[in-house]
PDB file of C-alpha atoms in Angstrom:
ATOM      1  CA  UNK T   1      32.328  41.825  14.383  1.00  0.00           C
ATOM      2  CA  UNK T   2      35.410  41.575  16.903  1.00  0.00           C
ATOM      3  CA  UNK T   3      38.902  40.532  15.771  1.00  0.00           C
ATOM      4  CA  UNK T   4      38.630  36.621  16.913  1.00  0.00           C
ATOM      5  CA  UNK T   5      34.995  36.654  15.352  1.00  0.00           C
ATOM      6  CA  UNK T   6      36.597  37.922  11.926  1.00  0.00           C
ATOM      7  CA  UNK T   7      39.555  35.240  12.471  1.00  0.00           C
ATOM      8  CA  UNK T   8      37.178  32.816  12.291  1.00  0.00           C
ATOM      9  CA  UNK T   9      35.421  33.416   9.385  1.00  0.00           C
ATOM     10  CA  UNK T  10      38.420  34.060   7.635  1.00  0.00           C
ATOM     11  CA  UNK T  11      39.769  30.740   8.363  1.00  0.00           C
ATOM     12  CA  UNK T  12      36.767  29.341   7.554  1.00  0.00           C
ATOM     13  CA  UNK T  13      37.310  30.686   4.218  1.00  0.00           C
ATOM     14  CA  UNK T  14      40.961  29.792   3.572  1.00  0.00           C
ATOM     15  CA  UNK T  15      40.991  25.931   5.266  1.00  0.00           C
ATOM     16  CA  UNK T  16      39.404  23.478   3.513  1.00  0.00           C
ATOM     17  CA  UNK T  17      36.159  21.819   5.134  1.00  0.00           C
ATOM     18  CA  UNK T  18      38.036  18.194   5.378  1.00  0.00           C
ATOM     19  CA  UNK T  19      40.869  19.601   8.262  1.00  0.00           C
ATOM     20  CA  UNK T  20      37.180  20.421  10.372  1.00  0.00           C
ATOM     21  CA  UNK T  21      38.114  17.348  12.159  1.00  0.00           C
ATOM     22  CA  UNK T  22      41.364  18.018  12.604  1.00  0.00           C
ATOM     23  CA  UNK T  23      40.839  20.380  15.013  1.00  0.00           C
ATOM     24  CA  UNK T  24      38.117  18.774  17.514  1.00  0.00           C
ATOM     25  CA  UNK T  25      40.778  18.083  20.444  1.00  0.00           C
ATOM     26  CA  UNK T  26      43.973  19.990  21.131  1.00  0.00           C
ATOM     27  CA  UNK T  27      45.314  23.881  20.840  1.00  0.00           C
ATOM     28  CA  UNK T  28      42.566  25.515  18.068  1.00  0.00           C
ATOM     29  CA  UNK T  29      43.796  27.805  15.876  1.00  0.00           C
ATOM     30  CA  UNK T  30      41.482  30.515  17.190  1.00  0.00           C
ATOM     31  CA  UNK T  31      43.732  29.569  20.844  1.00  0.00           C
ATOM     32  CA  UNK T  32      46.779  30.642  18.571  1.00  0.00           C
ATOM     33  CA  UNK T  33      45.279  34.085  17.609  1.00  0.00           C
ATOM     34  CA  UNK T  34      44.307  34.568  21.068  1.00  0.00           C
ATOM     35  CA  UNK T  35      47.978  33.699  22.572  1.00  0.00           C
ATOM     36  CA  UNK T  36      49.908  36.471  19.714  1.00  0.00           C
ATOM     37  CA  UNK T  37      47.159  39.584  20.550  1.00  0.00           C
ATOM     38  CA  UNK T  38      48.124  38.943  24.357  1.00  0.00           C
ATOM     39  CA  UNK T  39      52.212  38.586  23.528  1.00  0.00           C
ATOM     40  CA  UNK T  40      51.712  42.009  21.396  1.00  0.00           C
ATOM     41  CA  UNK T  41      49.545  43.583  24.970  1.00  0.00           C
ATOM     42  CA  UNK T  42      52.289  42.045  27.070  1.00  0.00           C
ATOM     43  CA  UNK T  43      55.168  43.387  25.323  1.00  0.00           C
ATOM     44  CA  UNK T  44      54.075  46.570  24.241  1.00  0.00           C
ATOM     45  CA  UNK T  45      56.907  49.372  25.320  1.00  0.00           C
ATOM     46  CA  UNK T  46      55.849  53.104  25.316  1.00  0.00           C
ATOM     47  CA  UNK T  47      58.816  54.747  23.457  1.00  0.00           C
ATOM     48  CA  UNK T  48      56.807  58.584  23.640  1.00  0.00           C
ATOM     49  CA  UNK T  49      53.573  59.781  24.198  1.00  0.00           C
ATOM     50  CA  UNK T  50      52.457  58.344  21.049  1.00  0.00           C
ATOM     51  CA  UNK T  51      54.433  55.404  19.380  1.00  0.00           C
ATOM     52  CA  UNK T  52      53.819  52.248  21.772  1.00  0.00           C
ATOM     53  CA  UNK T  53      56.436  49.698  19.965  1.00  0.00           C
ATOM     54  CA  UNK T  54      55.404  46.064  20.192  1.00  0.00           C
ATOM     55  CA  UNK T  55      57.235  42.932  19.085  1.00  0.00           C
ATOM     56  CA  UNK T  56      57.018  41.583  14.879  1.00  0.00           C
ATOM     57  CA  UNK T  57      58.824  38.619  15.295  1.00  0.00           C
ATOM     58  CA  UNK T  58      56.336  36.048  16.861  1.00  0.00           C
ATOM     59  CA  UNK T  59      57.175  32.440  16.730  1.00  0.00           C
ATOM     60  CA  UNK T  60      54.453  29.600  18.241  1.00  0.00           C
ATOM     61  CA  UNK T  61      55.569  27.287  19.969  1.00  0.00           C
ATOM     62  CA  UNK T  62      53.509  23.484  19.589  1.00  0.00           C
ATOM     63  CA  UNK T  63      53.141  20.410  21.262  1.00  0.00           C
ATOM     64  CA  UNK T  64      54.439  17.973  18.191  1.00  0.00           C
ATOM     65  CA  UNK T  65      50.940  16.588  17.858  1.00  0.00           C
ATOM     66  CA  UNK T  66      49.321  19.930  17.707  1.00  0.00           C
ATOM     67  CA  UNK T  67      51.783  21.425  15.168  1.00  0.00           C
ATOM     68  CA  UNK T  68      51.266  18.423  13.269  1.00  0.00           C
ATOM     69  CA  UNK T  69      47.129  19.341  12.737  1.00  0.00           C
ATOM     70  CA  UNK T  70      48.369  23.018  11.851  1.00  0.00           C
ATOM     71  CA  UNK T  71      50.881  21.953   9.099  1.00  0.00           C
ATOM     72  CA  UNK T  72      48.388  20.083   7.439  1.00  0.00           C
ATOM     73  CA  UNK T  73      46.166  23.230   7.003  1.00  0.00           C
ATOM     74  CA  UNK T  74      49.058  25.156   4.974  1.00  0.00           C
ATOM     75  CA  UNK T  75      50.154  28.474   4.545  1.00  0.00           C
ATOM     76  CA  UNK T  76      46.320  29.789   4.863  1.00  0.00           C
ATOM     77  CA  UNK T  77      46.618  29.699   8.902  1.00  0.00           C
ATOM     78  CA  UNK T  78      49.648  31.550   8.541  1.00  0.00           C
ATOM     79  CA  UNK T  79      48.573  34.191   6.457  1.00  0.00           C
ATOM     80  CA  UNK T  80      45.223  34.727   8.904  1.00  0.00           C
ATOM     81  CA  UNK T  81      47.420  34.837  12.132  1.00  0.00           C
ATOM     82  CA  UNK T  82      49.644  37.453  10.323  1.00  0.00           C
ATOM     83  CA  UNK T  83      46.732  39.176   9.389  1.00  0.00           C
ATOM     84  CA  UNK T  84      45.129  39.216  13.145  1.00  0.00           C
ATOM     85  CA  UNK T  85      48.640  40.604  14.358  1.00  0.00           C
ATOM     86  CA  UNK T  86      48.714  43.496  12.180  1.00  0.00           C
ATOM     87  CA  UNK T  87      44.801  44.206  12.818  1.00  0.00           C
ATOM     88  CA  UNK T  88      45.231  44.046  16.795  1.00  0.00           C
ATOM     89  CA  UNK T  89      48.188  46.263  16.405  1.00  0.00           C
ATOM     90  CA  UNK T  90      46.305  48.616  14.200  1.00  0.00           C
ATOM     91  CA  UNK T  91      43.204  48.574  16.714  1.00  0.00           C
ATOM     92  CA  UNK T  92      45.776  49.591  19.783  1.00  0.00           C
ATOM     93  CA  UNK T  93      48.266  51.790  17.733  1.00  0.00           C
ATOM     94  CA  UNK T  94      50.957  49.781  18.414  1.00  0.00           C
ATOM     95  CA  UNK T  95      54.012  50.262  15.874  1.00  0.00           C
ATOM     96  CA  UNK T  96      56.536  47.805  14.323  1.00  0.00           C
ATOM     97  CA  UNK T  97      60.275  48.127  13.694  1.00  0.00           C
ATOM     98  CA  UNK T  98      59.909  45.606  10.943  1.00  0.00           C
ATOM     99  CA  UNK T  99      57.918  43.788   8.927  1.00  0.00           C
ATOM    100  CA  UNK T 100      55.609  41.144  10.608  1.00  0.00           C
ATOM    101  CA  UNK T 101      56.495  37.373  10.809  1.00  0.00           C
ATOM    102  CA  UNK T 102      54.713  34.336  12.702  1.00  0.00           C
ATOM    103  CA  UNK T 103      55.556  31.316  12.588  1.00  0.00           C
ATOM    104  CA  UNK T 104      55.004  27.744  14.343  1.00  0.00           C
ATOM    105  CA  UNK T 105      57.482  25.214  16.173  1.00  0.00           C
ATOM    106  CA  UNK T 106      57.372  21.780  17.018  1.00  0.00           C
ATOM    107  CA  UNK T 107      58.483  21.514  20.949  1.00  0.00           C
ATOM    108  CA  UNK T 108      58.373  18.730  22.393  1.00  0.00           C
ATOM    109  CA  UNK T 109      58.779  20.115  25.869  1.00  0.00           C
ATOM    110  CA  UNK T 110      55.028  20.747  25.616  1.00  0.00           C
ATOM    111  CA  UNK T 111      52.282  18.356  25.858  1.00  0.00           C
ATOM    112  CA  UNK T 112      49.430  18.274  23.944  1.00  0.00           C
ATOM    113  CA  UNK T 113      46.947  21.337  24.182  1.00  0.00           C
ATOM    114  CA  UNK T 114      49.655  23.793  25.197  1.00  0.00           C
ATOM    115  CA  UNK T 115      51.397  26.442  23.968  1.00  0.00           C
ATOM    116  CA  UNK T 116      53.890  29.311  24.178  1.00  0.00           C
ATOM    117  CA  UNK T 117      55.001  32.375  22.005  1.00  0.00           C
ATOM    118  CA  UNK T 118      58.356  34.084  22.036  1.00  0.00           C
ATOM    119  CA  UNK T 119      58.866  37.339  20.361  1.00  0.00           C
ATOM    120  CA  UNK T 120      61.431  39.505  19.369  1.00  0.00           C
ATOM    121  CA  UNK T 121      61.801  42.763  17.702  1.00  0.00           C
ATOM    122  CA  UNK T 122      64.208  43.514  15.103  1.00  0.00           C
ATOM    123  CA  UNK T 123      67.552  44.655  15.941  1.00  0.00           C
ATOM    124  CA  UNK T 124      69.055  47.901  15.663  1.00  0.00           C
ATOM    125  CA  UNK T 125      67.949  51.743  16.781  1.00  0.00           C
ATOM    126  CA  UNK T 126      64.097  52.493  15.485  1.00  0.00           C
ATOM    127  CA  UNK T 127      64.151  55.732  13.409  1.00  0.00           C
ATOM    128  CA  UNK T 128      60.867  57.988  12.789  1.00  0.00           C
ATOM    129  CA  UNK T 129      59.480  59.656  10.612  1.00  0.00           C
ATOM    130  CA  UNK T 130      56.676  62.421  10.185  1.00  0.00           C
ATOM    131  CA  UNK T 131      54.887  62.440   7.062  1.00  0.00           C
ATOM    132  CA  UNK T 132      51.576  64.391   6.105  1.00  0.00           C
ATOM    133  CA  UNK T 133      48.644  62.588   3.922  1.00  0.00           C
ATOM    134  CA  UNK T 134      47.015  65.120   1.280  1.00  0.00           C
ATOM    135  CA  UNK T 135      44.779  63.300  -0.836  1.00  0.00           C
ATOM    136  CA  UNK T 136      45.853  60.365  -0.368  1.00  0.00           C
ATOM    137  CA  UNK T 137      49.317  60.853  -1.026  1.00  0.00           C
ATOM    138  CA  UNK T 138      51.978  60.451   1.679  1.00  0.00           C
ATOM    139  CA  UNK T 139      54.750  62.974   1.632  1.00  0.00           C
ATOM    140  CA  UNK T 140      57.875  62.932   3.981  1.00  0.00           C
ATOM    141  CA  UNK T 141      58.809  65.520   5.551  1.00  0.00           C
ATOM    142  CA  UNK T 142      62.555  66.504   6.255  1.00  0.00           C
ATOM    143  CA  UNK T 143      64.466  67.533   9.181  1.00  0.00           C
ATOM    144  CA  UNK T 144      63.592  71.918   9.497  1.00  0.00           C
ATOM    145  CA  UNK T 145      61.218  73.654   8.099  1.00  0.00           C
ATOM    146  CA  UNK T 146      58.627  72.145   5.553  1.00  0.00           C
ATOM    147  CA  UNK T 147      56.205  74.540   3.373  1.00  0.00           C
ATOM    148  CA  UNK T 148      53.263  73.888   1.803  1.00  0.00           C
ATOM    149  CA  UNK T 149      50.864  76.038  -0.215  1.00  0.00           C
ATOM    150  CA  UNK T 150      49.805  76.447  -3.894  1.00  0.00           C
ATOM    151  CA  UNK T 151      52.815  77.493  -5.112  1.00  0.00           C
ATOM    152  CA  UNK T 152      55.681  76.110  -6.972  1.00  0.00           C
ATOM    153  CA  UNK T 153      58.164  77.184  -4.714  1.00  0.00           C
ATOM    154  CA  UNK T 154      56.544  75.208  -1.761  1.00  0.00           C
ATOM    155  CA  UNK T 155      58.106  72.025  -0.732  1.00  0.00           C
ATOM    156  CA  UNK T 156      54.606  70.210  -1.339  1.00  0.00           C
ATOM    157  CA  UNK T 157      52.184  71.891  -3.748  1.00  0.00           C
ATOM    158  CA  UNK T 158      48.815  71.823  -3.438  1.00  0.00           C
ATOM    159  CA  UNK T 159      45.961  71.970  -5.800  1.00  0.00           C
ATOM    160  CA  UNK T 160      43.783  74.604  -4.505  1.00  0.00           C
ATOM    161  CA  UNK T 161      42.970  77.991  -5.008  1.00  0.00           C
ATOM    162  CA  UNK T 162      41.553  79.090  -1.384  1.00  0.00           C
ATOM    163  CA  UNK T 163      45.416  78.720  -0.591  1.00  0.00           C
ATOM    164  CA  UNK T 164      48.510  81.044  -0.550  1.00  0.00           C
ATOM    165  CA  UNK T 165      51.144  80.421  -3.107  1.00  0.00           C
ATOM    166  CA  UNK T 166      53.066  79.732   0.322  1.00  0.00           C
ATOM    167  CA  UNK T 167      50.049  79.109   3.026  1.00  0.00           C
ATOM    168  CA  UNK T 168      51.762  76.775   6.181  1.00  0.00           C
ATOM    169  CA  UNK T 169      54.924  75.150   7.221  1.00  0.00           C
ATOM    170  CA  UNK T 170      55.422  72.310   9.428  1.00  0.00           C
ATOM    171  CA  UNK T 171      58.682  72.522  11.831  1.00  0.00           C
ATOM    172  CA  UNK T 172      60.073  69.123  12.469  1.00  0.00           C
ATOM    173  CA  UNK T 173      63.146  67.964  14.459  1.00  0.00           C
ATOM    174  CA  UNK T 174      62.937  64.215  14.321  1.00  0.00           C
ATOM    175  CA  UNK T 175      60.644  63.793  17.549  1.00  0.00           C
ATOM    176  CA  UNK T 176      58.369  66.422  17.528  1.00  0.00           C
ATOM    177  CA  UNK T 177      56.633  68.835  14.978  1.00  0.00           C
ATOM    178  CA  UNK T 178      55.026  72.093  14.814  1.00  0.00           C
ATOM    179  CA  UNK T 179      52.766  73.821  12.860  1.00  0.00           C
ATOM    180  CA  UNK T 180      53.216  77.435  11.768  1.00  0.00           C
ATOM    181  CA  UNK T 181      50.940  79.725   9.470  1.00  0.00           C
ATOM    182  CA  UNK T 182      52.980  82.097   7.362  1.00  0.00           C
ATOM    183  CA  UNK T 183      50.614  84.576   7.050  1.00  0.00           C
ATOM    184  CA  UNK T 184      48.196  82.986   4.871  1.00  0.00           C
ATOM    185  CA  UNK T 185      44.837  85.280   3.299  1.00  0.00           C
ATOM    186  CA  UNK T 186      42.550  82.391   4.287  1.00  0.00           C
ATOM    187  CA  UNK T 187      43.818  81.343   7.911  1.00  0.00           C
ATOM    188  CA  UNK T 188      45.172  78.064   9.022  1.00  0.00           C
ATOM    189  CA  UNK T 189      42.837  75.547  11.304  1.00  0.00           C
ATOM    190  CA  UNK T 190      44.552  72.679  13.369  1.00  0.00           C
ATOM    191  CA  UNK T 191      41.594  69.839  14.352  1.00  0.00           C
ATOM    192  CA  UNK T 192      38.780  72.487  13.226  1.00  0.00           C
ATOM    193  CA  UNK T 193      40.581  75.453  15.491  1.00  0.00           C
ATOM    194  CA  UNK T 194      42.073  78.446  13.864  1.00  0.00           C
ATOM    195  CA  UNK T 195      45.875  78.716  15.012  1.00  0.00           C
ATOM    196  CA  UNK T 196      48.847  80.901  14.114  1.00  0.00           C
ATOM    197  CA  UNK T 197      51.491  78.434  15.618  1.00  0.00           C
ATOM    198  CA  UNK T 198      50.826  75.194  17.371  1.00  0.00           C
ATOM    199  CA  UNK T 199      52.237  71.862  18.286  1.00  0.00           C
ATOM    200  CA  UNK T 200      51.329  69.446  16.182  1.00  0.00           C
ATOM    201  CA  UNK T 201      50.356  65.775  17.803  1.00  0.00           C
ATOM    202  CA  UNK T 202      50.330  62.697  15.445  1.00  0.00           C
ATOM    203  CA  UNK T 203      47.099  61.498  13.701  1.00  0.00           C
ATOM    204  CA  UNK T 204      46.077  65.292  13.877  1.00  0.00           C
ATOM    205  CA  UNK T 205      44.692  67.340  11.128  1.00  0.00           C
ATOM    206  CA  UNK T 206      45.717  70.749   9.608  1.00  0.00           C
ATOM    207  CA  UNK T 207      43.237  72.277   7.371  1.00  0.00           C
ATOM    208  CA  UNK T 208      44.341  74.962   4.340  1.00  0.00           C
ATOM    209  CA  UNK T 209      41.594  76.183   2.266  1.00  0.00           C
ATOM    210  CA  UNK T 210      39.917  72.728   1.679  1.00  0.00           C
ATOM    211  CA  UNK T 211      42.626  71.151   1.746  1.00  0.00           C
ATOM    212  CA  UNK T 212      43.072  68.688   4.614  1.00  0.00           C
ATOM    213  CA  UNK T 213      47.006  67.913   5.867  1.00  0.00           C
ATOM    214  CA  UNK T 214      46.963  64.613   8.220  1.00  0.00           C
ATOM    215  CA  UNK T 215      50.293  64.488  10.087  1.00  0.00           C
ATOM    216  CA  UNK T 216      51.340  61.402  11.342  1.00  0.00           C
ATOM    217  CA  UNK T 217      54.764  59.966  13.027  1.00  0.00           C
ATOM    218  CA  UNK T 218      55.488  56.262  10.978  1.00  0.00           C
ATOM    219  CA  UNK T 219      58.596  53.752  11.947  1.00  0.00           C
ATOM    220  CA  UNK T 220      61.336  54.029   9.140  1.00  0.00           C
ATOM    221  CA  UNK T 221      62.004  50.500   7.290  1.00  0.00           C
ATOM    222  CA  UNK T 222      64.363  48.538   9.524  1.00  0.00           C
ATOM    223  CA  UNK T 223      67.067  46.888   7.480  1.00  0.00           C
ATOM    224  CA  UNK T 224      67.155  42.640   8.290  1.00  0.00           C
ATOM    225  CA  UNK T 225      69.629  42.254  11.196  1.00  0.00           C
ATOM    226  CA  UNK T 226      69.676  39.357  14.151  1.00  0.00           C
ATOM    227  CA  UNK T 227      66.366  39.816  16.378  1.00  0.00           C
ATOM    228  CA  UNK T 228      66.831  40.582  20.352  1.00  0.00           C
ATOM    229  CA  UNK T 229      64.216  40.325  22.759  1.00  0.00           C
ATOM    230  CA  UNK T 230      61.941  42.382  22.747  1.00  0.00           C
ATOM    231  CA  UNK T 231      62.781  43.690  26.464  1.00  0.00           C
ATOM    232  CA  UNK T 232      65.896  44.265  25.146  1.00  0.00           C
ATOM    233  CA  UNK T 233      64.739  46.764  22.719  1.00  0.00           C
ATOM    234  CA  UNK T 234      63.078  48.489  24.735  1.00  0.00           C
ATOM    235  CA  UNK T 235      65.546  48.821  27.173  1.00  0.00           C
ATOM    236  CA  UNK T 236      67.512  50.114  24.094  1.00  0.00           C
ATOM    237  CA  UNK T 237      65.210  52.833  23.258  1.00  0.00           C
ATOM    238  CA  UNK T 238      64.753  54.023  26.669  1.00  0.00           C
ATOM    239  CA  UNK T 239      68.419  54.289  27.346  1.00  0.00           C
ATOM    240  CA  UNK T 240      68.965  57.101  24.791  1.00  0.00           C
ATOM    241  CA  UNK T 241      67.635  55.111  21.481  1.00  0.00           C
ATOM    242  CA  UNK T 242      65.859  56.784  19.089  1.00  0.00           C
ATOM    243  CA  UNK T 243      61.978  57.777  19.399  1.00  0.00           C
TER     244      UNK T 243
END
């Protein structure tokens, strides 16, 4: 089932049969999901190889009678057009500075059947952040070195006996990591390869006796500030900004 398809259905769901009608002529809401996965495509800015930063402000923009049918269906069409953003972005690995808001305007600059979206990302320099998942737990990892093994004495302990008391470490500066076995009985694997030391790309997977280590490179939790364009921001980041 594609994205719009699941939109649907999960309108279907949330808006009561009676508003059916309400939406026979004029902008349909399944337009509006349409309209904020292009403005996140549009406005996506490569910051590095692998964080593309897109925008999670996202206001709608309504022709008065059009934005009159989607007020009377609630906070339900809301929630699913929030819920499409984050699932496009998810789909594309696109990344957020903040958390995600949409939200519809009357304008009455626009006739009836039209509409437009402006976006904006949240102010102020995007930090990152690497973390490893083990088990479903999600450690940060500080600035240097990182170790990880069996032992108490390792930054992150792990539960498993086909690893040394102090197996791996992971080396990162804030932008880029790297993996490094300390001389482990049982070997280190990076993505199903054995490796000594290695770079260490997001979304990739160290392995330590059975243990698997998924690192991956997050945005840190952007404080609430004034938005700026989103062009803006990405100007900002590109000028010397953090990554």
């Amino acid at each position: 089932m594609g994205l719009l398809d699941s939109f649907e259905k999960g309108l279907e769901r949330a808006v009561n049969g009676a508003f059916a009608k309400t939406f026979r002529s004029g902008i349909q809401p399944i337009e509006i999901a349409s309209a904020l996965r292009s403005e996140l495509d549009k406005k996506a800015a490569v910051v590095s190889r692998d964080r593309i930063l897109v925008p999670n402000t996202l206001v709608v923009q309504l022709a008065p009678a059009d934005a009159e049918k989607m007020d009377a269906v609630g906070p339900a069409l809301i929630g699913e057009l929030t819920e499409i953003v984050r699932t496009h972005a998810a789909s594309q690995r696109y990344s957020f500075a903040g958390p995600v808001s949409v939200t519809l305007q009357h304008d009455e600059r626009l006739s009836t059947g039209t509409l437009r979206v402006n976006s904006s990302t949240a102010a102020g320099t995007v930090s990152w952040r690497g973390v490893v998942d083990i088990a479903g737990t999600r450690h940060p990892l500080r600035k240097g070195r990182t170790v990880i093994g069996r032992g108490s004495d390792a930054d992150i302990t792990v539960a498993d006996s086909g690893t040394s008391r102090k197996h791996v470490e992971i080396l990162w500066d804030g932008e880029r990591a790297m993996v490094r076995d300390l001389g482990s009985t049982n070997g280190t694997k990076l993505d199903g390869q054995p490796v000594s030391q290695a770079p260490l790309p997001t979304e990739s997977t160290v392995t330590i006796g059975r243990t698997d280590i998924v690192f991956r490179v997050v945005p840190q939790a952007v404080p609430a500030k004034p938005v700026i364009p989103a062009a803006d921001a990405a100007t900002r980041l590109f000028d010397g900004g953090a990554r």
